[in-house]
Short mmCIF file of C-alpha atoms and ligand atoms in Angstrom, two decimals:
data_model
loop_
_atom_site.label_atom_id
_atom_site.label_comp_id
_atom_site.label_asym_id
_atom_site.label_seq_id
_atom_site.Cartn_x
_atom_site.Cartn_y
_atom_site.Cartn_z
CA MET Z 1 -6.77 5.98 5.01
CA ARG Z 2 -8.18 7.66 8.13
CA LEU Z 3 -9.11 4.73 10.59
CA LEU Z 4 -11.83 4.70 13.61
CA ILE Z 5 -11.05 1.49 15.35
CA GLY Z 6 -14.18 1.39 18.21
CA VAL Z 7 -13.08 -1.37 21.31
CA THR Z 8 -15.52 -3.44 23.05
CA GLY Z 9 -15.21 -5.54 26.00
CA GLY Z 10 -14.40 -8.70 25.31
CA ILE Z 11 -11.25 -10.94 26.38
CA ALA Z 12 -9.75 -10.70 23.02
CA ALA Z 13 -9.51 -6.53 22.91
CA TYR Z 14 -5.52 -7.13 23.58
CA LYS Z 15 -5.17 -8.82 19.79
CA ALA Z 16 -7.17 -4.40 19.19
CA LEU Z 17 -3.66 -3.05 20.37
CA GLU Z 18 -1.53 -5.80 17.61
CA LEU Z 19 -4.45 -4.30 14.94
CA VAL Z 20 -3.93 -0.39 15.93
CA ARG Z 21 0.33 -0.87 15.68
CA LEU Z 22 0.11 -2.70 12.36
CA ALA Z 23 -2.22 -0.36 10.92
CA THR Z 24 -0.48 2.42 12.68
CA ARG Z 25 2.49 0.81 10.97
CA ALA Z 26 0.97 0.84 7.19
CA GLY Z 27 0.89 4.69 8.10
CA HIS Z 28 -2.43 5.14 8.26
CA GLN Z 29 -4.10 7.54 10.57
CA VAL Z 30 -5.44 5.96 13.50
CA ARG Z 31 -8.18 7.09 16.11
CA VAL Z 32 -9.85 4.85 18.71
CA ILE Z 33 -13.19 5.13 21.15
CA GLN Z 34 -14.24 2.52 23.75
CA THR Z 35 -16.66 1.55 25.64
CA PRO Z 36 -16.32 1.94 29.62
CA THR Z 37 -15.87 -2.43 29.35
CA SER Z 38 -13.98 -2.43 27.07
CA GLU Z 39 -11.17 -0.41 29.96
CA ARG Z 40 -11.33 -3.05 32.18
CA PHE Z 41 -9.48 -5.63 29.44
CA VAL Z 42 -7.25 -3.10 28.21
CA GLY Z 43 -7.11 0.65 29.60
CA THR Z 44 -7.01 4.16 26.72
CA ALA Z 45 -3.42 4.69 27.22
CA ALA Z 46 -2.61 2.15 25.79
CA PHE Z 47 -3.81 2.85 22.46
CA ALA Z 48 -3.44 6.72 23.19
CA ALA Z 49 0.57 5.51 22.84
CA ILE Z 50 0.78 3.04 19.80
CA THR Z 51 -1.99 6.12 18.24
CA GLY Z 52 -0.20 8.86 19.59
CA ALA Z 53 -3.62 10.73 19.47
CA PRO Z 54 -6.19 10.78 22.38
CA VAL Z 55 -8.17 7.83 23.11
CA LEU Z 56 -11.81 8.49 23.94
CA ALA Z 57 -14.42 6.22 26.18
CA SER Z 58 -17.02 8.71 27.00
CA GLU Z 59 -19.48 10.28 24.45
CA PHE Z 60 -19.23 13.46 27.93
CA GLU Z 61 -16.23 13.65 27.71
CA ALA Z 62 -14.55 16.69 25.10
CA ASP Z 63 -11.84 15.06 22.35
CA PRO Z 64 -8.79 17.34 23.13
CA ALA Z 65 -7.90 16.77 18.90
CA ARG Z 66 -10.83 18.41 18.12
CA GLY Z 67 -11.35 16.00 16.00
CA GLY Z 68 -8.51 15.49 14.10
CA TYR Z 69 -6.89 11.77 12.88
CA PRO Z 70 -2.90 12.12 13.77
CA GLY Z 71 -1.10 14.80 11.21
CA ASP Z 72 -4.48 16.49 10.35
CA ALA Z 73 -5.09 20.14 11.32
CA ALA Z 74 -7.48 20.18 14.41
CA ALA Z 75 -10.64 21.59 13.91
CA ASP Z 76 -10.31 24.82 15.86
CA TRP Z 77 -14.04 24.90 17.56
CA VAL Z 78 -14.92 22.21 19.92
CA PRO Z 79 -17.08 19.30 17.46
CA ILE Z 80 -19.22 16.82 18.97
CA SER Z 81 -16.84 13.73 20.32
CA HIS Z 82 -18.66 10.86 18.33
CA LEU Z 83 -19.41 13.16 14.82
CA ALA Z 84 -16.95 14.96 14.35
CA LEU Z 85 -14.25 11.70 14.46
CA VAL Z 86 -16.65 9.40 12.67
CA GLU Z 87 -17.40 12.33 9.71
CA ARG Z 88 -13.85 12.20 9.08
CA ALA Z 89 -12.89 8.51 9.58
CA ASP Z 90 -12.52 6.90 5.44
CA VAL Z 91 -13.95 3.56 7.59
CA TYR Z 92 -15.03 2.41 11.02
CA LEU Z 93 -14.16 -0.82 12.91
CA ILE Z 94 -15.88 -1.93 15.81
CA ALA Z 95 -12.76 -4.93 16.64
CA PRO Z 96 -14.40 -6.63 18.71
CA ALA Z 97 -17.80 -6.10 18.68
CA SER Z 98 -19.66 -7.83 21.58
CA ALA Z 99 -22.35 -9.94 21.40
CA ASN Z 100 -24.78 -7.17 23.38
CA THR Z 101 -22.66 -4.55 20.74
CA LEU Z 102 -24.22 -6.44 17.83
CA ALA Z 103 -27.62 -6.76 19.76
CA LYS Z 104 -27.25 -3.31 20.68
CA LEU Z 105 -26.51 -1.95 16.40
CA ALA Z 106 -29.14 -4.52 15.34
CA VAL Z 107 -31.92 -2.47 17.29
CA GLY Z 108 -29.82 1.62 16.64
CA ILE Z 109 -29.28 1.42 20.31
CA ALA Z 110 -26.62 4.64 20.50
CA ASP Z 111 -25.91 4.11 24.60
CA ASN Z 112 -21.89 4.52 24.29
CA LEU Z 113 -19.37 5.97 21.98
CA VAL Z 114 -18.84 3.72 20.45
CA THR Z 115 -22.71 2.32 19.25
CA THR Z 116 -23.62 5.72 19.13
CA ALA Z 117 -20.77 6.90 15.84
CA ALA Z 118 -21.70 3.43 14.50
CA LEU Z 119 -25.53 4.85 13.98
CA ALA Z 120 -23.80 8.52 12.72
CA ALA Z 121 -20.99 6.48 10.56
CA ASP Z 122 -21.37 6.99 6.83
CA CYS Z 123 -18.71 5.14 6.07
CA PRO Z 124 -17.74 2.02 5.54
CA LEU Z 125 -18.93 0.00 8.96
CA LEU Z 126 -17.32 -3.04 9.95
CA LEU Z 127 -17.61 -5.36 12.90
CA ALA Z 128 -15.18 -7.77 14.27
CA PRO Z 129 -17.35 -10.52 16.47
CA ALA Z 130 -15.51 -12.18 19.11
CA MET Z 131 -17.00 -13.80 21.95
CA ASN Z 132 -16.96 -17.30 23.40
CA ASN Z 133 -19.33 -20.18 20.42
CA ARG Z 134 -22.30 -20.85 22.16
CA MET Z 135 -22.79 -16.78 22.35
CA PHE Z 136 -22.38 -16.43 18.68
CA LEU Z 137 -23.74 -19.25 17.78
CA HIS Z 138 -26.72 -18.26 19.48
CA PRO Z 139 -30.23 -17.46 17.23
CA ALA Z 140 -30.40 -14.27 18.97
CA THR Z 141 -27.00 -13.15 18.11
CA GLN Z 142 -27.10 -15.48 14.76
CA ALA Z 143 -30.60 -13.22 13.86
CA ASN Z 144 -28.34 -9.53 15.26
CA VAL Z 145 -25.88 -10.76 12.57
CA ALA Z 146 -28.05 -11.12 9.76
CA THR Z 147 -29.81 -7.87 10.13
CA LEU Z 148 -26.63 -5.68 10.18
CA ARG Z 149 -25.60 -8.18 7.31
CA ALA Z 150 -28.71 -6.73 5.19
CA ARG Z 151 -28.77 -3.43 5.88
CA GLY Z 152 -25.08 -3.45 4.59
CA VAL Z 153 -22.50 -4.02 8.03
CA CYS Z 154 -19.72 -5.32 6.90
CA VAL Z 155 -20.07 -8.77 9.85
CA LEU Z 156 -16.60 -10.22 9.71
CA GLU Z 157 -16.70 -14.43 10.21
CA PRO Z 158 -14.71 -14.94 13.58
CA ALA Z 159 -12.40 -17.51 13.52
CA SER Z 160 -12.44 -20.77 15.32
CA GLY Z 161 -9.86 -22.46 17.73
CA ALA Z 162 -9.43 -22.01 21.47
CA LEU Z 163 -12.10 -20.04 23.20
CA ALA Z 164 -10.96 -17.80 26.88
CA SER Z 165 -13.06 -19.91 28.60
CA ARG Z 166 -10.82 -22.97 29.84
CA GLY Z 167 -10.88 -25.97 27.59
CA GLU Z 168 -13.64 -24.34 25.42
CA ALA Z 169 -13.02 -24.72 21.82
CA GLY Z 170 -15.67 -23.54 18.22
CA ILE Z 171 -15.94 -20.72 16.34
CA GLY Z 172 -16.28 -16.78 18.10
CA ARG Z 173 -12.12 -16.21 18.22
CA LEU Z 174 -11.17 -12.87 16.67
CA PRO Z 175 -9.52 -12.81 13.43
CA GLU Z 176 -5.52 -11.92 13.24
CA PRO Z 177 -4.61 -8.13 13.61
CA ALA Z 178 -3.15 -8.81 10.41
CA GLU Z 179 -6.71 -10.15 8.77
CA LEU Z 180 -8.73 -7.53 10.41
CA LEU Z 181 -6.45 -4.64 8.62
CA ALA Z 182 -6.87 -6.60 5.53
CA ALA Z 183 -10.23 -6.21 5.18
CA VAL Z 184 -10.10 -2.38 6.58
CA GLU Z 185 -7.98 -1.75 3.60
CA THR Z 186 -10.06 -3.43 1.36
CA ALA Z 187 -12.83 -2.00 1.50
CA HIS Z 188 -11.63 1.58 2.36
CA ARG Z 189 -10.60 0.50 -1.50
CA GLU Z 190 -13.72 -0.51 -2.67
CA THR Z 191 -14.56 3.60 -1.66
CA ASP Z 192 -11.61 5.66 -2.32
CA SER Z 193 -12.83 6.74 -5.38
CA SER Z 194 -9.25 9.38 -5.30
CA TRP Z 195 -8.14 7.15 -8.28
CA GLU Z 196 -11.35 7.70 -10.55
CA GLY Z 197 -9.70 10.06 -13.25
CA LEU Z 198 -6.10 10.02 -12.42
CA ARG Z 199 -3.19 9.93 -15.67
CA VAL Z 200 -1.23 6.90 -14.11
CA LEU Z 201 1.72 6.79 -16.11
CA VAL Z 202 3.43 2.74 -15.27
CA SER Z 203 6.90 1.85 -17.05
CA ALA Z 204 7.62 -2.29 -16.83
CA GLY Z 205 9.79 -5.12 -18.02
CA GLY Z 206 12.93 -4.74 -19.49
CA THR Z 207 14.43 -3.54 -22.04
CA ARG Z 208 17.00 -4.59 -24.21
CA GLU Z 209 19.42 -3.37 -26.23
CA PRO Z 210 20.88 -4.64 -29.25
CA ILE Z 211 24.21 -5.70 -30.19
CA ASP Z 212 23.23 -6.98 -33.46
CA PRO Z 213 20.11 -7.84 -34.63
CA VAL Z 214 19.90 -11.21 -33.43
CA ARG Z 215 21.79 -10.90 -30.09
CA TYR Z 216 21.15 -8.08 -27.13
CA ILE Z 217 22.18 -7.07 -23.59
CA GLY Z 218 18.46 -7.61 -21.46
CA ASN Z 219 17.88 -8.28 -17.76
CA HIS Z 220 15.37 -10.72 -15.94
CA SER Z 221 12.63 -8.51 -15.66
CA SER Z 222 9.14 -10.15 -16.67
CA GLY Z 223 6.86 -7.36 -16.22
CA ARG Z 224 4.79 -9.05 -13.33
CA MET Z 225 5.52 -6.29 -11.17
CA GLY Z 226 4.18 -2.93 -13.58
CA TYR Z 227 1.57 -5.06 -14.75
CA ALA Z 228 0.38 -5.70 -10.50
CA VAL Z 229 0.22 -2.27 -10.50
CA ALA Z 230 -1.16 -1.52 -13.43
CA ALA Z 231 -4.05 -3.72 -12.80
CA ALA Z 232 -4.41 -2.42 -9.53
CA ALA Z 233 -4.51 1.19 -10.71
CA ARG Z 234 -7.48 0.18 -13.39
CA ARG Z 235 -8.81 -1.53 -10.66
CA ARG Z 236 -9.08 1.30 -8.52
CA GLY Z 237 -10.50 3.73 -11.53
CA ALA Z 238 -7.65 4.98 -12.87
CA GLN Z 239 -6.57 5.89 -16.28
CA VAL Z 240 -3.56 4.02 -17.31
CA THR Z 241 -0.56 4.00 -20.03
CA LEU Z 242 1.95 0.68 -19.06
CA LEU Z 243 5.45 1.56 -21.40
CA SER Z 244 5.76 -2.73 -21.77
CA ALA Z 245 9.01 -3.57 -23.07
CA ASN Z 246 9.57 -7.28 -23.91
CA VAL Z 247 7.06 -8.36 -21.43
CA THR Z 248 4.57 -11.72 -22.58
CA LEU Z 249 1.82 -11.31 -20.43
CA PRO Z 250 -1.96 -10.58 -20.54
CA THR Z 251 -2.89 -6.78 -20.55
CA PRO Z 252 -3.96 -5.27 -18.01
CA ALA Z 253 -7.73 -5.40 -18.79
CA GLY Z 254 -8.42 -0.96 -19.43
CA ALA Z 255 -4.76 -0.59 -19.55
CA GLU Z 256 -3.36 1.66 -22.20
CA VAL Z 257 -0.27 -0.29 -23.34
CA ILE Z 258 2.52 1.23 -24.88
CA ARG Z 259 5.00 -1.50 -26.00
CA VAL Z 260 9.00 0.12 -26.83
CA GLY Z 261 11.94 -2.68 -27.05
CA THR Z 262 14.95 -0.97 -25.73
CA ALA Z 263 15.84 1.85 -23.35
CA ALA Z 264 15.96 4.72 -26.12
CA GLU Z 265 12.11 4.04 -27.36
CA MET Z 266 11.28 4.29 -23.49
CA LEU Z 267 12.22 7.43 -23.11
CA VAL Z 268 10.57 8.92 -26.02
CA ALA Z 269 7.29 7.15 -25.79
CA ALA Z 270 8.49 7.74 -21.69
CA GLU Z 271 8.37 12.01 -22.12
CA ARG Z 272 5.37 11.77 -25.03
CA VAL Z 273 3.12 10.65 -22.15
CA PHE Z 274 4.32 12.14 -18.60
CA PRO Z 275 3.60 16.18 -18.98
CA ALA Z 276 -0.20 14.78 -19.04
CA ALA Z 277 -0.18 11.71 -16.18
CA ASP Z 278 -0.51 12.48 -12.37
CA VAL Z 279 1.60 9.61 -11.07
CA LEU Z 280 4.51 7.98 -12.64
CA VAL Z 281 5.46 4.64 -10.91
CA MET Z 282 9.24 2.89 -12.66
CA THR Z 283 9.34 -0.63 -12.59
CA ALA Z 284 11.01 -1.13 -15.77
CA ALA Z 285 14.53 -2.17 -15.17
CA VAL Z 286 15.93 -0.08 -17.50
CA ALA Z 287 19.39 -0.66 -19.14
CA ASP Z 288 21.93 1.72 -17.73
CA PHE Z 289 24.64 1.01 -20.65
CA ARG Z 290 24.11 -0.23 -24.94
CA PRO Z 291 26.15 -0.81 -27.24
CA ALA Z 292 27.70 1.95 -29.02
CA ARG Z 293 27.88 0.74 -32.40
CA PRO Z 294 25.44 -1.92 -32.73
CA ALA Z 295 26.05 -3.96 -35.47
CA ALA Z 296 23.67 -3.99 -38.88
CA HIS Z 297 23.90 -7.71 -39.40
CA LYS Z 298 24.95 -10.62 -37.29
CA LEU Z 299 27.95 -10.69 -35.99
CA LYS Z 300 30.25 -13.70 -36.45
CA LYS Z 301 32.39 -15.45 -33.62
CA THR Z 302 34.73 -15.67 -35.60
CA THR Z 303 35.52 -12.36 -36.81
CA VAL Z 304 34.52 -10.14 -33.49
CA PRO Z 305 35.74 -10.86 -30.17
CA LEU Z 306 33.58 -9.73 -27.24
CA THR Z 307 35.91 -7.20 -25.88
CA GLU Z 308 34.87 -5.53 -29.03
CA ILE Z 309 31.49 -4.14 -28.28
CA ALA Z 310 32.01 -0.97 -26.50
CA LEU Z 311 28.92 0.69 -24.72
CA GLU Z 312 27.33 4.14 -23.88
CA PRO Z 313 25.47 5.32 -20.69
CA THR Z 314 21.77 5.21 -22.04
CA THR Z 315 19.58 8.17 -20.53
CA ASP Z 316 18.25 7.97 -17.04
CA ILE Z 317 14.59 8.14 -17.57
CA LEU Z 318 12.81 8.35 -14.52
CA ALA Z 319 15.91 11.42 -13.53
CA ARG Z 320 14.81 13.19 -17.03
CA LEU Z 321 10.69 13.38 -16.11
CA ALA Z 322 11.91 14.20 -12.70
CA SER Z 323 13.41 17.03 -13.82
CA GLN Z 324 10.51 18.33 -16.33
CA ARG Z 325 7.75 17.72 -12.84
CA ARG Z 326 5.16 19.73 -12.22
CA PRO Z 327 3.29 20.34 -9.36
CA GLY Z 328 0.77 17.95 -8.65
CA GLN Z 329 2.49 15.25 -9.92
CA THR Z 330 3.56 11.83 -8.31
CA LEU Z 331 6.73 9.90 -8.72
CA VAL Z 332 7.57 6.47 -7.81
CA GLY Z 333 11.35 4.70 -8.69
CA PHE Z 334 12.67 1.33 -7.96
CA ALA Z 335 15.65 0.91 -6.92
CA ALA Z 336 17.24 -2.95 -7.22
CA GLU Z 337 19.61 -3.06 -4.76
CA HIS Z 338 21.84 -6.12 -3.12
CA GLY Z 339 21.77 -6.88 0.27
CA ALA Z 340 23.14 -5.13 3.53
CA GLY Z 341 22.75 -1.24 2.51
CA ALA Z 342 20.39 -1.52 -0.32
CA VAL Z 343 17.70 0.71 1.81
CA ALA Z 344 20.23 3.43 2.07
CA TYR Z 345 21.33 3.58 -1.42
CA GLY Z 346 17.20 3.76 -2.58
CA ALA Z 347 16.99 6.44 0.05
CA ASP Z 348 20.49 8.12 -1.90
CA LYS Z 349 17.73 7.62 -5.07
CA LEU Z 350 14.54 9.42 -3.75
CA GLU Z 351 16.87 12.77 -2.63
CA ARG Z 352 19.31 12.44 -5.92
CA LYS Z 353 16.56 11.73 -8.52
CA GLY Z 354 14.02 14.06 -7.06
CA LEU Z 355 11.53 11.42 -6.52
CA ASP Z 356 8.34 11.02 -3.45
CA LEU Z 357 8.89 7.04 -3.16
CA VAL Z 358 11.23 4.68 -4.31
CA VAL Z 359 10.29 1.22 -4.11
CA VAL Z 360 13.86 -0.73 -2.52
CA ASN Z 361 13.98 -4.67 -3.96
CA ASP Z 362 17.25 -7.15 -2.24
CA VAL Z 363 17.40 -8.22 -6.07
CA SER Z 364 19.97 -10.50 -4.10
CA ARG Z 365 16.83 -12.96 -3.21
CA SER Z 366 15.51 -15.40 -5.95
CA ASP Z 367 12.33 -15.40 -4.31
CA ILE Z 368 11.54 -12.26 -4.67
CA GLY Z 369 12.67 -9.13 -7.62
CA PHE Z 370 13.11 -10.58 -10.97
CA ASP Z 371 10.58 -12.77 -12.80
CA SER Z 372 9.24 -14.00 -9.27
CA ALA Z 373 5.15 -14.25 -8.41
CA GLU Z 374 6.28 -12.65 -5.10
CA ASN Z 375 8.58 -8.89 -3.54
CA GLU Z 376 9.13 -8.36 -0.58
CA VAL Z 377 9.59 -4.21 -0.16
CA THR Z 378 10.78 -1.21 1.19
CA LEU Z 379 8.72 1.81 0.68
CA ILE Z 380 10.96 5.04 1.27
CA THR Z 381 9.22 8.37 1.41
CA ALA Z 382 10.68 12.03 2.56
CA THR Z 383 9.47 10.60 6.16
CA GLY Z 384 10.71 7.23 6.47
CA ALA Z 385 10.96 3.95 5.08
CA GLU Z 386 8.59 0.70 5.49
CA THR Z 387 8.73 -2.41 5.46
CA VAL Z 388 6.23 -4.47 3.45
CA THR Z 389 6.87 -8.21 3.95
CA LYS Z 390 7.34 -11.05 1.17
CA ALA Z 391 4.17 -10.71 -0.54
CA SER Z 392 2.67 -11.42 -4.32
CA LYS Z 393 2.87 -8.84 -6.46
CA ALA Z 394 -0.46 -8.03 -6.55
CA ALA Z 395 -0.82 -7.26 -2.76
CA ILE Z 396 2.56 -5.12 -3.03
CA ALA Z 397 1.39 -3.36 -5.62
CA GLU Z 398 -1.74 -2.49 -3.42
CA THR Z 399 0.40 -0.93 -0.74
CA ILE Z 400 2.25 1.26 -2.86
CA LEU Z 401 -0.56 2.10 -4.48
CA ASP Z 402 -2.18 3.29 -0.80
CA THR Z 403 1.74 5.19 0.10
CA ILE Z 404 0.68 7.15 -3.16
CA VAL Z 405 -3.14 7.98 -2.16
CA ALA Z 406 -1.13 9.44 1.32
CA LEU Z 407 1.59 10.50 -0.32
CA ARG Z 408 -0.77 13.44 -2.76
CA ARG Z 409 -3.16 13.84 0.42
CA GLY Z 410 0.01 15.07 2.39
CA THR Z 411 -0.40 11.87 5.16
CA ALA Z 412 2.21 9.41 3.99
CA PRO Z 413 3.20 7.89 6.66
CA ALA Z 414 5.93 9.03 9.56
CA ALA Z 415 7.76 5.65 9.85
CA PRO Z 416 10.70 6.06 11.75
CA ALA Z 417 13.81 6.43 9.05
CA VAL Z 418 16.22 3.72 8.58
CA LEU Z 419 18.00 6.16 6.07
CA SER Z 420 21.87 6.98 6.25
CA ALA Z 421 23.18 9.79 4.70
CA GLY Z 422 26.68 10.15 2.44
CA VAL Z 423 25.75 7.20 0.11
CA ALA Z 424 28.53 7.09 -2.26
CA ASP Z 425 27.58 7.22 -6.09
CA GLY Z 426 28.52 3.42 -7.85
CA GLY Z 427 27.59 1.94 -4.71
CA PRO Z 428 27.06 -1.89 -4.97
CA GLY Z 429 22.93 -0.72 -7.43
CA GLY Z 430 25.34 1.32 -9.06
CA VAL Z 431 23.85 5.10 -9.47
CA ALA Z 432 20.91 4.49 -11.63
O1 PMT G 501 9.87 -6.90 -13.43
P1 PMT G 501 9.75 -8.20 -12.69
O2 PMT G 501 10.08 -9.56 -12.76
O3 PMT G 501 7.96 -8.54 -11.81
O4 PMT G 501 10.79 -8.03 -11.24
C1 PMT G 501 10.52 -6.61 -10.55
C2 PMT G 501 12.08 -5.31 -10.85
C3 PMT G 501 12.70 -6.25 -9.77
C4 PMT G 501 13.02 -5.21 -11.87
C5 PMT G 501 11.05 -4.04 -10.38
O5 PMT G 501 10.39 -4.70 -9.12
C6 PMT G 501 12.37 -3.65 -9.75
O6 PMT G 501 13.25 -3.14 -9.02
N1 PMT G 501 12.36 -2.34 -10.55
C7 PMT G 501 13.62 -1.69 -11.58
C8 PMT G 501 14.62 -2.11 -11.74
C9 PMT G 501 15.79 -0.89 -12.29
O7 PMT G 501 15.89 -0.85 -12.58
O8 PMT G 501 16.47 -1.02 -11.00
P2 PMT G 501 17.60 0.71 -11.02
O9 PMT G 501 18.19 0.57 -9.32
O10 PMT G 501 18.72 0.32 -11.72
O11 PMT G 501 16.70 2.10 -11.20
C10 PMT G 501 16.83 2.54 -10.32
C11 PMT G 501 15.13 3.64 -11.48
O12 PMT G 501 15.68 4.21 -12.46
C12 PMT G 501 13.91 2.33 -11.54
O13 PMT G 501 13.20 3.11 -11.22
C13 PMT G 501 14.12 2.32 -13.05
O14 PMT G 501 13.08 2.17 -13.61
C14 PMT G 501 15.09 3.61 -13.82
N2 PMT G 501 16.23 4.25 -14.14
C15 PMT G 501 16.89 3.32 -14.27
C16 PMT G 501 17.15 3.28 -15.33
C17 PMT G 501 17.04 4.64 -16.65
N3 PMT G 501 17.88 4.14 -18.11
N4 PMT G 501 16.35 4.63 -16.65
C18 PMT G 501 15.60 4.98 -15.20
O15 PMT G 501 14.69 4.90 -15.47
#
């Protein structure tokens, strides 16, 4: 997402630094503009260092990046800074928004870069007020907030607690940077039309490979991760086909579900749907081996020692589909790895299977991954790796979809790489 952040004068301006750091780390392209008063609290150099882009504090200043966001090509002319920056933004957030700025915005005053950009904004505009509680609760400020909300501006509720002035407490604190980022991402999703009409194929659950008619080799996948991805993609407007292996969860509204049992059945269904898909997300735990000769009748425990069940490899569905990919398709694989080295093994899968994104989860932990409500993942792309801390599978799914959007736009995060080359096949996670 191209995120424009306006910083106005207030002690909470220092928290905007953390917000910018989080947004940049999450892969968003961030530009910052400041009011002259805000520079008394935090200088432009700090924001510029974090965003890797120039920070403007005057509408008369030429933008050295010519309206470009990090990773964008700059215009080949000199645009009017505040207009170019806000025109390209997906979301404009003013944080902190002082009482003075709220008042100006309520009556349409445009006397600095931050307020001028707000007046020119076509994208969602979010304001995060931060000020003393008496200032916030003053009828004038409350009337300004009401006016702005009535006009469709999203004015976030300040938090309560200790305030900057010694001994004072009450409403008026800037919400925590992570909450601000979540609000911005939600606003962006609500207006993001990039999923409209996109065909998304998601696999979920765990395959079961028969030993005989009543026994199988299976795994603990509940299907929650895949169902969360499918539901999130549907919410964003995509056409979703869900290959569901032995999952008992309710079907995500609007998704087409194809139920399969074994790896072989999943392969057949996947090869049928994949050619028309724009995005593939393989969350399913597909068996790597299956009994070579499943018995036609239930085996008697007296007659067959377990050592006689011979196994044969299944087809690697993801690798097979990757070998058939056409331009415009985005391929996402998961990697269920154990403990140390998980990220390096995931990076190996990215390269070996020819994927755009690998989502690594450490399945040695019982609180995430298989059959749990939450997950913690590392997202690996060709440009780097980013860890998403423990969160609900629904939240993880949203982050995966945000990364897919960035990949399809060619703006995937250039996070610091933590990948190590030369991982041998057959490491702790196997070669799947
Ligand atoms: O379903 P949940 O309870 O919510 O649990 C989620 C999960 C732990 C199953 C999920 O987060 C996860 O890690 N899924 C991948 C499990 C897995 O099989 O990982 P793998 O490292 O063995 O396989 C790597 C990739 O190859 C996966 O995308 C897998 O779908 C794919 N694969 C594997 C084997 C095979 N024969 N064909 C494949 O396509």
